[in-house]
PDB file of C-alpha atoms and ligand atoms in Angstrom:
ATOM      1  CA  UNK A   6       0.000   0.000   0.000  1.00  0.00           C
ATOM      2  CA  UNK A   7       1.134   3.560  -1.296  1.00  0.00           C
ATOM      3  CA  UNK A   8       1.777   5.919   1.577  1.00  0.00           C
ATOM      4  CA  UNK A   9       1.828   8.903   1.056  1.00  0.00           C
ATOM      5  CA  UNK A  10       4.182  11.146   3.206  1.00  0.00           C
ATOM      6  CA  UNK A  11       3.894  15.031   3.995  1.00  0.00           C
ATOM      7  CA  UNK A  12       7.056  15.797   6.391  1.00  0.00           C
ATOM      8  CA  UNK A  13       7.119  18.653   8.361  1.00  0.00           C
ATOM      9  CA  UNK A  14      10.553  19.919   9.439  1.00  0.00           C
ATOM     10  CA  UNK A  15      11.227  21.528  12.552  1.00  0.00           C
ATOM     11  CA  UNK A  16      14.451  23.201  14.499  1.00  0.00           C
ATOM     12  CA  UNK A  17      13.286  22.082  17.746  1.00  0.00           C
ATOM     13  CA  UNK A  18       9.962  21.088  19.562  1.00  0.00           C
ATOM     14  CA  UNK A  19       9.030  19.066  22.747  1.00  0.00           C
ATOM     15  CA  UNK A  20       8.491  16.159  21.441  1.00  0.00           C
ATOM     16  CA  UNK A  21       8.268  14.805  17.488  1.00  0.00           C
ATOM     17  CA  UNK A  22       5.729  12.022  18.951  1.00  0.00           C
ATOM     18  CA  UNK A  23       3.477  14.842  20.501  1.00  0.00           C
ATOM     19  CA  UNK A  24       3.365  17.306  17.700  1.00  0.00           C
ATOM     20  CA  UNK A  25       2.517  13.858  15.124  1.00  0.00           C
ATOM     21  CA  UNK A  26      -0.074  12.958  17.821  1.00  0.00           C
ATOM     22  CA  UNK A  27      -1.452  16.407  17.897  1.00  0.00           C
ATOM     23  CA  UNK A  28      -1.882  15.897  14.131  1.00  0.00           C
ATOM     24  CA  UNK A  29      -3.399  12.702  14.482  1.00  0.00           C
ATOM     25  CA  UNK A  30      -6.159  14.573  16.928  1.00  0.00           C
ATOM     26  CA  UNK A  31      -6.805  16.740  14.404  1.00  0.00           C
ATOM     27  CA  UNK A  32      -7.521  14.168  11.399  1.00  0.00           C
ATOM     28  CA  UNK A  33      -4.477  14.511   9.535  1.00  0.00           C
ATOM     29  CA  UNK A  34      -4.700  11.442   7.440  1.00  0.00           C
ATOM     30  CA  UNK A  35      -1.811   8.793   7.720  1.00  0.00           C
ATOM     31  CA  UNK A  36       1.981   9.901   6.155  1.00  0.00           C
ATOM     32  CA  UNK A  37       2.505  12.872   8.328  1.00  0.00           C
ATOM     33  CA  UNK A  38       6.049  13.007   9.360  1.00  0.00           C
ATOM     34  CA  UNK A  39       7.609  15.146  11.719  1.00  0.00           C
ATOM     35  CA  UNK A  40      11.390  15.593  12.149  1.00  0.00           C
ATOM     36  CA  UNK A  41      12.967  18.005  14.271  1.00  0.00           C
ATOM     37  CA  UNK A  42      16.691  19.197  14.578  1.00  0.00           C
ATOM     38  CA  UNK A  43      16.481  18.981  18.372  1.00  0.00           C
ATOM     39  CA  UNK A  44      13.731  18.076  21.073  1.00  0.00           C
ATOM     40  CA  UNK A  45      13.140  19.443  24.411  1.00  0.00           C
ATOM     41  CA  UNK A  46      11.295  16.592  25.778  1.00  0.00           C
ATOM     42  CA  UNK A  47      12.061  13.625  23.602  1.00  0.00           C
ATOM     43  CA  UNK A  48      10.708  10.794  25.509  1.00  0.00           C
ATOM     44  CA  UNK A  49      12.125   7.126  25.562  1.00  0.00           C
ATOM     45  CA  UNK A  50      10.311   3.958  26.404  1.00  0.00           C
ATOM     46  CA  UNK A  51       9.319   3.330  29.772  1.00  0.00           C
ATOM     47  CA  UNK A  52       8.908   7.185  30.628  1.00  0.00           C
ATOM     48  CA  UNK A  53      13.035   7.897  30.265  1.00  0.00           C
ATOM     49  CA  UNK A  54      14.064  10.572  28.616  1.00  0.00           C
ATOM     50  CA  UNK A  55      15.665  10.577  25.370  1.00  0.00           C
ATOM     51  CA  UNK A  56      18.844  13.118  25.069  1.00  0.00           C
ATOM     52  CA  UNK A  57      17.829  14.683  21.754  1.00  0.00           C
ATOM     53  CA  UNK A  58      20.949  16.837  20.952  1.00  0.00           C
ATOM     54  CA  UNK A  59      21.316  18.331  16.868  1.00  0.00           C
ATOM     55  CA  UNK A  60      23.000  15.757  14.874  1.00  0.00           C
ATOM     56  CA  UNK A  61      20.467  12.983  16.182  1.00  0.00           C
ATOM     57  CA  UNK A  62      17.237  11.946  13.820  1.00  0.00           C
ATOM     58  CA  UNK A  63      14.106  12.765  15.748  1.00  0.00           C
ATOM     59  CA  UNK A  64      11.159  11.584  13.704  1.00  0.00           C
ATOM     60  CA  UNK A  65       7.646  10.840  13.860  1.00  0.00           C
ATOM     61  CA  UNK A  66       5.686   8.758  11.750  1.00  0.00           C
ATOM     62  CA  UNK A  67       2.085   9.079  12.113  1.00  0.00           C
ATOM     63  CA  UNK A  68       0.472   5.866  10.868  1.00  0.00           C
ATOM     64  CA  UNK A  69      -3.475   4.524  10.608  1.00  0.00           C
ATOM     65  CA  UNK A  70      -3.697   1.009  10.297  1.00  0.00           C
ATOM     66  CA  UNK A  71      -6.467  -1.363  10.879  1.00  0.00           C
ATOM     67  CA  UNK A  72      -5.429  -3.182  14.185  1.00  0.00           C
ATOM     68  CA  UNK A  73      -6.675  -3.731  17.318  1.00  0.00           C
ATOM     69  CA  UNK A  74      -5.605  -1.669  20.099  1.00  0.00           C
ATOM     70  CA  UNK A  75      -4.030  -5.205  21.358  1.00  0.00           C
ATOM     71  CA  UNK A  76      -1.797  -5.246  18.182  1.00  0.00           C
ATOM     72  CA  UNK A  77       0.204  -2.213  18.871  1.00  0.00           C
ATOM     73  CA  UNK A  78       2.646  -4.554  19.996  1.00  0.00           C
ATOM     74  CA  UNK A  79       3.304  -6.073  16.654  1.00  0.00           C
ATOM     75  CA  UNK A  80       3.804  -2.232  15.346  1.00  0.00           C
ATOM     76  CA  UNK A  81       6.232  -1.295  17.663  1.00  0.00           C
ATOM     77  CA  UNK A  82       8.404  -4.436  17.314  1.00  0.00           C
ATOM     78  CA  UNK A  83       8.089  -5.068  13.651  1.00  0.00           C
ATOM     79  CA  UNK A  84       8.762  -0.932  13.138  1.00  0.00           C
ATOM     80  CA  UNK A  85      12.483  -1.773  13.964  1.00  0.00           C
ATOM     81  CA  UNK A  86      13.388  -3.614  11.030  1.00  0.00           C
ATOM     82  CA  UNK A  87      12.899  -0.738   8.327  1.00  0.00           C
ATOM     83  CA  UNK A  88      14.650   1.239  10.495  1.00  0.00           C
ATOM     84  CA  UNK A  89      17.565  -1.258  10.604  1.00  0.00           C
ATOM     85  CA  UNK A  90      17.464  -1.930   6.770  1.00  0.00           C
ATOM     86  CA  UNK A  91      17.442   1.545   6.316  1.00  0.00           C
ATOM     87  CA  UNK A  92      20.860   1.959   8.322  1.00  0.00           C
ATOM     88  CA  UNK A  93      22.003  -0.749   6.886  1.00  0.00           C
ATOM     89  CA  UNK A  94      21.334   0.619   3.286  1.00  0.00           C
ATOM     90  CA  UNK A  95      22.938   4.209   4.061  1.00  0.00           C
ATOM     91  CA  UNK A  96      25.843   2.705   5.587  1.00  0.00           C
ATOM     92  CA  UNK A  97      26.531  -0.747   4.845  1.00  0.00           C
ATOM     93  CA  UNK A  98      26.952  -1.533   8.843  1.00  0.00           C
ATOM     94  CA  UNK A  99      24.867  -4.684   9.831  1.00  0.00           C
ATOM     95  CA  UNK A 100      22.216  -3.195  12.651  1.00  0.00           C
ATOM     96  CA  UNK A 101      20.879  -6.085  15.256  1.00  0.00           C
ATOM     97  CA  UNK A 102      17.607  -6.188  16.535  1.00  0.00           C
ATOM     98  CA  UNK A 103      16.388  -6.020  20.607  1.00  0.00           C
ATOM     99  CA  UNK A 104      13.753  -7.168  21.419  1.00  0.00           C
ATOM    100  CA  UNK A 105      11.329  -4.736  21.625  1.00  0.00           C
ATOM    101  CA  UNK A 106      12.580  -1.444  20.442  1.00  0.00           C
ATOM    102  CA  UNK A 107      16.557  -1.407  20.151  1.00  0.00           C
ATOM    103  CA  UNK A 108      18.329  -1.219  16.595  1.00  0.00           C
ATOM    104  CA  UNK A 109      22.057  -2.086  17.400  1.00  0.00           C
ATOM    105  CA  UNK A 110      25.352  -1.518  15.940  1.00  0.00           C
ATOM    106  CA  UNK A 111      27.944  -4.638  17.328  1.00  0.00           C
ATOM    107  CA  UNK A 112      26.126  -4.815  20.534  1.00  0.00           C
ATOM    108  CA  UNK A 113      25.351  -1.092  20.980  1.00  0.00           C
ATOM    109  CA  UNK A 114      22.557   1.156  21.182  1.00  0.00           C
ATOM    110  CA  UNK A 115      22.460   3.462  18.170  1.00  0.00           C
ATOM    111  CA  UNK A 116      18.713   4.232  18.151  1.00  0.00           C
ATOM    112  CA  UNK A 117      15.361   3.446  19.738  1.00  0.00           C
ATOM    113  CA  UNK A 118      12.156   3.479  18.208  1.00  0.00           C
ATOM    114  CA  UNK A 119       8.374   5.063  20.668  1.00  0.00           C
ATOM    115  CA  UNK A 120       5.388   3.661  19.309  1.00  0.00           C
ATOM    116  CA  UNK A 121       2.426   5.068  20.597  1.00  0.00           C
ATOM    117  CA  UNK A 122      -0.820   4.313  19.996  1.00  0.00           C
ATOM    118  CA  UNK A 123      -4.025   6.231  20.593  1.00  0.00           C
ATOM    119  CA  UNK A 124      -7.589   4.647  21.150  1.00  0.00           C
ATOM    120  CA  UNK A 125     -11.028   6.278  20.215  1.00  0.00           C
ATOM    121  CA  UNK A 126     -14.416   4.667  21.749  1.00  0.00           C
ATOM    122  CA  UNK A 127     -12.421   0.694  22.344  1.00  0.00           C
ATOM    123  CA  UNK A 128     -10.895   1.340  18.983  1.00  0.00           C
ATOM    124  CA  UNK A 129      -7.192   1.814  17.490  1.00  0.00           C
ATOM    125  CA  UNK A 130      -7.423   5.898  16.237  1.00  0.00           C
ATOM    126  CA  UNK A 131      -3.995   6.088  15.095  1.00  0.00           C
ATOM    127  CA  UNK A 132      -0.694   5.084  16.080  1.00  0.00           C
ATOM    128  CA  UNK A 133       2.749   7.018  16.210  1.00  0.00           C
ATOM    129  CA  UNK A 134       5.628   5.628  15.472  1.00  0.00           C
ATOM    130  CA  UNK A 135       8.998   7.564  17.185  1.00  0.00           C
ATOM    131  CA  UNK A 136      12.489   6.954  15.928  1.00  0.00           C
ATOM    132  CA  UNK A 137      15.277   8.518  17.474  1.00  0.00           C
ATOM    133  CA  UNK A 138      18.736   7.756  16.033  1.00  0.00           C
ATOM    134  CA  UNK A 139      21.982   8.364  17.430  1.00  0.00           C
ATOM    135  CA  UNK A 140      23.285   9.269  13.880  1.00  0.00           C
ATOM    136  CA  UNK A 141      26.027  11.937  14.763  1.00  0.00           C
ATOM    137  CA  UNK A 142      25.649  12.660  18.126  1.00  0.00           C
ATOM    138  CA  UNK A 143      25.859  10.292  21.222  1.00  0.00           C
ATOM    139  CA  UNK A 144      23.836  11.159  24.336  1.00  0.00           C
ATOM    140  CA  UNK A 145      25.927  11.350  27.695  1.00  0.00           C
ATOM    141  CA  UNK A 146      28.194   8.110  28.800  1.00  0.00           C
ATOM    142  CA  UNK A 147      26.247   8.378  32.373  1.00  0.00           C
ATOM    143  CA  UNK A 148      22.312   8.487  30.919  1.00  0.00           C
ATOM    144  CA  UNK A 149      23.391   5.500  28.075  1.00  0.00           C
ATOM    145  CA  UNK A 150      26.508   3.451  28.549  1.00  0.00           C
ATOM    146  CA  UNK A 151      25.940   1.082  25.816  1.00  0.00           C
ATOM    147  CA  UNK A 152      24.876   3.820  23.135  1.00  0.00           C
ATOM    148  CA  UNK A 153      27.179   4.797  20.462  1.00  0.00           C
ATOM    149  CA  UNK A 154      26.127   6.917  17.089  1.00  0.00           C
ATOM    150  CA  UNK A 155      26.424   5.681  13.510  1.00  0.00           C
ATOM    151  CA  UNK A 156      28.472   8.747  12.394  1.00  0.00           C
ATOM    152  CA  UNK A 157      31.306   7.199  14.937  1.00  0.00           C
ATOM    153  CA  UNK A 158      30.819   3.329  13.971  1.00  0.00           C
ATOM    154  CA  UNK A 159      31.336   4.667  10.509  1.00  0.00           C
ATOM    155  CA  UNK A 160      33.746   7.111  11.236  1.00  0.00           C
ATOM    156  CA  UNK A 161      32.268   9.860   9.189  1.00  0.00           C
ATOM    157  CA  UNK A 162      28.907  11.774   9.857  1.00  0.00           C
ATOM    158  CA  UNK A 163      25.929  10.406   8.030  1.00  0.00           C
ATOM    159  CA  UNK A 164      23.461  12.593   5.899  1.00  0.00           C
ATOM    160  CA  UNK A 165      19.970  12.842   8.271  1.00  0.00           C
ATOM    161  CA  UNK A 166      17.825  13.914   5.412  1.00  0.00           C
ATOM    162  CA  UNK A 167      19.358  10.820   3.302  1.00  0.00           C
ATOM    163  CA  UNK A 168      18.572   8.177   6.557  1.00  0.00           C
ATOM    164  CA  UNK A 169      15.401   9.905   6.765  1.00  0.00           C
ATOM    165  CA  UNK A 170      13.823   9.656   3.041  1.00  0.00           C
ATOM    166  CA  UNK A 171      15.542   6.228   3.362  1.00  0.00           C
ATOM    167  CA  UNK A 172      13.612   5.261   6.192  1.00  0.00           C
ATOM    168  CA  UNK A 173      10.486   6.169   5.142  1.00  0.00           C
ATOM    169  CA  UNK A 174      10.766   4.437   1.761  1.00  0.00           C
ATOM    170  CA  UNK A 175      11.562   1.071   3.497  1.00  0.00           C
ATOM    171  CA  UNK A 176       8.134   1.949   5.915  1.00  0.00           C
ATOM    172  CA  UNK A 177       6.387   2.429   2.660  1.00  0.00           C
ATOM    173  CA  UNK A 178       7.615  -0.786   1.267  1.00  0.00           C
ATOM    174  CA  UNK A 179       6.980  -3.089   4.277  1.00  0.00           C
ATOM    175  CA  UNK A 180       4.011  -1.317   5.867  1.00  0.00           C
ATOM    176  CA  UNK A 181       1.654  -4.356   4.563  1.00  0.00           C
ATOM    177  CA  UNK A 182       4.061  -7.068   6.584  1.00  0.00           C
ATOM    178  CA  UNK A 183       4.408  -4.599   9.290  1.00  0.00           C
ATOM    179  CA  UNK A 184       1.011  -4.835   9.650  1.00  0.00           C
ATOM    180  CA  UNK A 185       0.078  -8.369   9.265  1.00  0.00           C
ATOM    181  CA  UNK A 186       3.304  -9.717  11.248  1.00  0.00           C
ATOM    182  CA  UNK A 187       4.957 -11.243   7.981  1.00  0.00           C
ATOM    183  CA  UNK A 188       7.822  -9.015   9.104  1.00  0.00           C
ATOM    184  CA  UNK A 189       8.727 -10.963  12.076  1.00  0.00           C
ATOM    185  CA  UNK A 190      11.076 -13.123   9.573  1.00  0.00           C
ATOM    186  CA  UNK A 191      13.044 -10.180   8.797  1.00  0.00           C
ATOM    187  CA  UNK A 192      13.143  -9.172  12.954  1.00  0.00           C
ATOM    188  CA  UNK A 193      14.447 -12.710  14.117  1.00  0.00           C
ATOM    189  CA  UNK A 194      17.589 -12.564  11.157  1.00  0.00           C
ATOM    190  CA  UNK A 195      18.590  -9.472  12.901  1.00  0.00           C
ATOM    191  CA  UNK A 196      17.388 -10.451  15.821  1.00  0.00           C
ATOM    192  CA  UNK A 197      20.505  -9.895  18.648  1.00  0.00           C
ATOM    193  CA  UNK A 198      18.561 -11.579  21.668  1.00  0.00           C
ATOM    194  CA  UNK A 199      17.173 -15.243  20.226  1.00  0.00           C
ATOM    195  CA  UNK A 200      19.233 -18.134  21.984  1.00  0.00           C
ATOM    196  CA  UNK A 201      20.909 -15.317  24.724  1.00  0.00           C
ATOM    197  CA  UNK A 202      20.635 -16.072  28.016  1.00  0.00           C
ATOM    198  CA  UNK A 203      18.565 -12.521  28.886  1.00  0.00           C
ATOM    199  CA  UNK A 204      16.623 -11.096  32.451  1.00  0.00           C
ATOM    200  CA  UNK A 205      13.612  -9.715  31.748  1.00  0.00           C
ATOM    201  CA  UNK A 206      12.057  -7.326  34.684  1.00  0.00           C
ATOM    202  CA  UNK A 207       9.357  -5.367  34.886  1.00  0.00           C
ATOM    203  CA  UNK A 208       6.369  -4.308  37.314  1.00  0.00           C
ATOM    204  CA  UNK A 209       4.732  -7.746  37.305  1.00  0.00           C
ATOM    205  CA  UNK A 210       7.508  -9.954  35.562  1.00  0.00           C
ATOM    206  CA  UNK A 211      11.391 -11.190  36.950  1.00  0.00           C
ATOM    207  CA  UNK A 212      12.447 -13.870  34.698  1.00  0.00           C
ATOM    208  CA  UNK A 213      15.472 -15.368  33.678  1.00  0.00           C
ATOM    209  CA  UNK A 214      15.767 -17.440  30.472  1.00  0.00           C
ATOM    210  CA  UNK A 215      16.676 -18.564  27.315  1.00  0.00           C
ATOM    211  CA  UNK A 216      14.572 -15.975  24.637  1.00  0.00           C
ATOM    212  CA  UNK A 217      13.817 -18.891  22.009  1.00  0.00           C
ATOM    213  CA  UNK A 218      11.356 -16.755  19.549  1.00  0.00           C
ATOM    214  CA  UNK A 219       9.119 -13.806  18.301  1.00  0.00           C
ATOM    215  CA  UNK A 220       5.392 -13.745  17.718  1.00  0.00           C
ATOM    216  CA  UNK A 221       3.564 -12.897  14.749  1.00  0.00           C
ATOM    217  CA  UNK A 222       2.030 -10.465  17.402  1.00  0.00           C
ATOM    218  CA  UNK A 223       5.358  -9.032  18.600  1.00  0.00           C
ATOM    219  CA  UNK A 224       5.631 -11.407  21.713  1.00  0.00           C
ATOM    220  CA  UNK A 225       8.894 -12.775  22.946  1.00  0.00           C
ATOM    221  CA  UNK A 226       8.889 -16.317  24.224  1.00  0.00           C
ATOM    222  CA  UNK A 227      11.384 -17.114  27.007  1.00  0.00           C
ATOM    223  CA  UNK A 228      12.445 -20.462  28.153  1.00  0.00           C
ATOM    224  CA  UNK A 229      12.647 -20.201  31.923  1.00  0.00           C
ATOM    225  CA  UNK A 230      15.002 -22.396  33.758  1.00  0.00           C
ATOM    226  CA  UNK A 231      12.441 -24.650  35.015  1.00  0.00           C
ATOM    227  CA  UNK A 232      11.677 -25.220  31.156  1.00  0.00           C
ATOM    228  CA  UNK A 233       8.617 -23.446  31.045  1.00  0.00           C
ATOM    229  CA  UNK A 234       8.370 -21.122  28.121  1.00  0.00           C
ATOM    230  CA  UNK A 235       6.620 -17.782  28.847  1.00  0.00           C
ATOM    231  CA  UNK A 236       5.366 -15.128  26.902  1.00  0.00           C
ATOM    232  CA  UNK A 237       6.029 -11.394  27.292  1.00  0.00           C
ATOM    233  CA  UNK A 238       2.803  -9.985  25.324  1.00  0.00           C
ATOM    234  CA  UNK A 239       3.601  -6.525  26.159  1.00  0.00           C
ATOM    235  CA  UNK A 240       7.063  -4.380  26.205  1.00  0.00           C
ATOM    236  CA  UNK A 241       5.804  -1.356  28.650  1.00  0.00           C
ATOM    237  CA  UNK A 242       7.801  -1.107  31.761  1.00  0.00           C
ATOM    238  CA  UNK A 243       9.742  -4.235  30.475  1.00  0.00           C
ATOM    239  CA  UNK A 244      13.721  -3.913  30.694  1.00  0.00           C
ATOM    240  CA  UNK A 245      15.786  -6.711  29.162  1.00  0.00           C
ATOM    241  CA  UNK A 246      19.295  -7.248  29.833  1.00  0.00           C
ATOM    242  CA  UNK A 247      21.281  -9.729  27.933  1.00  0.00           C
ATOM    243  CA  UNK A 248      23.363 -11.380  29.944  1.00  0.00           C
ATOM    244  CA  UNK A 249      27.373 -12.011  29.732  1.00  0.00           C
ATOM    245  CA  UNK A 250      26.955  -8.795  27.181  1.00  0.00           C
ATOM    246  CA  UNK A 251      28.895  -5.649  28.653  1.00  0.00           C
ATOM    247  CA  UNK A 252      26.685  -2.975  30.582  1.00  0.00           C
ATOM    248  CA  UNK A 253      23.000  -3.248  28.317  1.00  0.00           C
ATOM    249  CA  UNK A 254      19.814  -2.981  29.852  1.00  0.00           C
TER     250      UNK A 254
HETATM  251  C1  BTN B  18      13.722   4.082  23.355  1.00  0.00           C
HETATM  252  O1  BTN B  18      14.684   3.437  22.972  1.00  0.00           O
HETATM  253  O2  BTN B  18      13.451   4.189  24.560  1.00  0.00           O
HETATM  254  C2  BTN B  18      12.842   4.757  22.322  1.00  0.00           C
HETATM  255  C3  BTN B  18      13.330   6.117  21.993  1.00  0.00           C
HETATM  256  C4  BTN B  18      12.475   6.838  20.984  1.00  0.00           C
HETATM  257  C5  BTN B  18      12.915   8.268  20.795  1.00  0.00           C
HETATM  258  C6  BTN B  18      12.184   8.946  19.664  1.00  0.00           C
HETATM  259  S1  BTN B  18      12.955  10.454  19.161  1.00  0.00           S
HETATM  260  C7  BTN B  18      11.602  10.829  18.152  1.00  0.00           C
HETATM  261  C8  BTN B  18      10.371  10.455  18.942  1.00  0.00           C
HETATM  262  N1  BTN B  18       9.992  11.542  19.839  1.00  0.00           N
HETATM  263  C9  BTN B  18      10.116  11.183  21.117  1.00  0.00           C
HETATM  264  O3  BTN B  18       9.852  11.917  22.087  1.00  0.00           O
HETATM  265  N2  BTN B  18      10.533   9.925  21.222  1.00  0.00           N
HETATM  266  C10 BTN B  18      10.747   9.324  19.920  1.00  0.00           C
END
């Protein structure tokens, strides 16, 4: 399915999530895209903060698919791999995958992706989708030890207007498996948690396990040590920490 984008560009705002959801109140239709050079709020998963200093990508998809409000999930995951094929394109570094939300460069965090979704009368509105990229800047060593930017992986800067029309034409070509899960294929190649030994934590979860697949709906499935295999059906509040890696969480 075509989508067709209108991008707004911005020099700095709170947050690019807000002002996309803002649109999304009003009835923009999906395809509205807001960047912005530098936010004053930028929000990460989990209600952190995400350091949004210029030379990161800060951009907001605002998206209107036909899902449940229960299939967000899938959204958020899935969202990661055109973002990581997009890198990949630009670049020619190989980006990993954590489970949910992490694209990785060798084991590092180089960008994190906020979906959002917003609910009218039961039903799924609209959903924004957040990507924040540590393209050529790196937030501070003490908020993200294990984040590192592209431009230093690559050791040059990298074009943000390129990685952004580049992302958005790999949304526009995968938004139909994004949707119905096909993409989860693409997620576990890249995948850098499946067959780790991880900890998951969370309000109402402490687990410790073997992470032996993705769902079609986003899920991860854990194999606990007493062989039991759970299933983490939702990534809010949820921290995962792979273990025998250096300082990720
Ligand atoms: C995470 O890894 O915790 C997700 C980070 C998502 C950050 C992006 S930056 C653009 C958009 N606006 C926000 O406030 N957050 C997302």
């Amino acid at each position: 399915m075509r989508l067709a984008f209108r991008v707004i560009r911005e020099q700095s705002v709170g947050s690019t999530n807000d002002s996309a959801k803002q649109g999304g109140m009003q009835g923009e239709p999906e395809g509205l895209v807001v960047i912005s050079r530098t936010q004053t709020g930028g929000r990460g998963r989990s209600g952190n903060m995400w350091s949004s200093p210029p030379g990161g990508l800060y951009m907001s998809i605002l998206l209107r698919p036909a899902l449940r409000p229960n299939e967000v999930l899938r959204m958020s995951v899935f969202s990661c791999v055109p973002v990581g094929l997009a890198i990949e394109k630009l670049t020619g570094l190989r980006t990993g995958l954590k489970w949910p939300n992490d694209i990785e460069i060798d084991g590092r965090k180089a960008g994190g992706i906020l979906v959002e979704g917003v609910t009218r009368g039961g039903k799924l509105d609209f959903t924004v989708v957040g990507i924040g990229i540590n393209a050529n800047a790196e937030p501070p060593e003490d908020e993200a030890p294990n984040a590192v930017s592209i431009g230093r992986m690559l050791g040059k800067k990298v074009d943000l207007d390129e990685l952004a029309d580049i992302i958005l034409k790999e949304f526009e070509t995968f938004y139909d498996d994004l949707k119905n899960g096909t993409l989860r294929k693409e997620f576990i190649t890249r995948s850098s948690v499946l067959g780790r030994a991880i900890e998951v934590t969370g309000k109402d979860i402490e687990l410790t396990g073997i992470a032996t697949d993705i769902g079609e709906d986003g899920s991860l499935l854990i194999r606990g040590e007493d062989g039991q295999v759970i299933e983490v059906l939702s990534a809010t509040g949820i921290s995962l920490m792979i273990l025998g890696r250096r300082g990720s969480a």
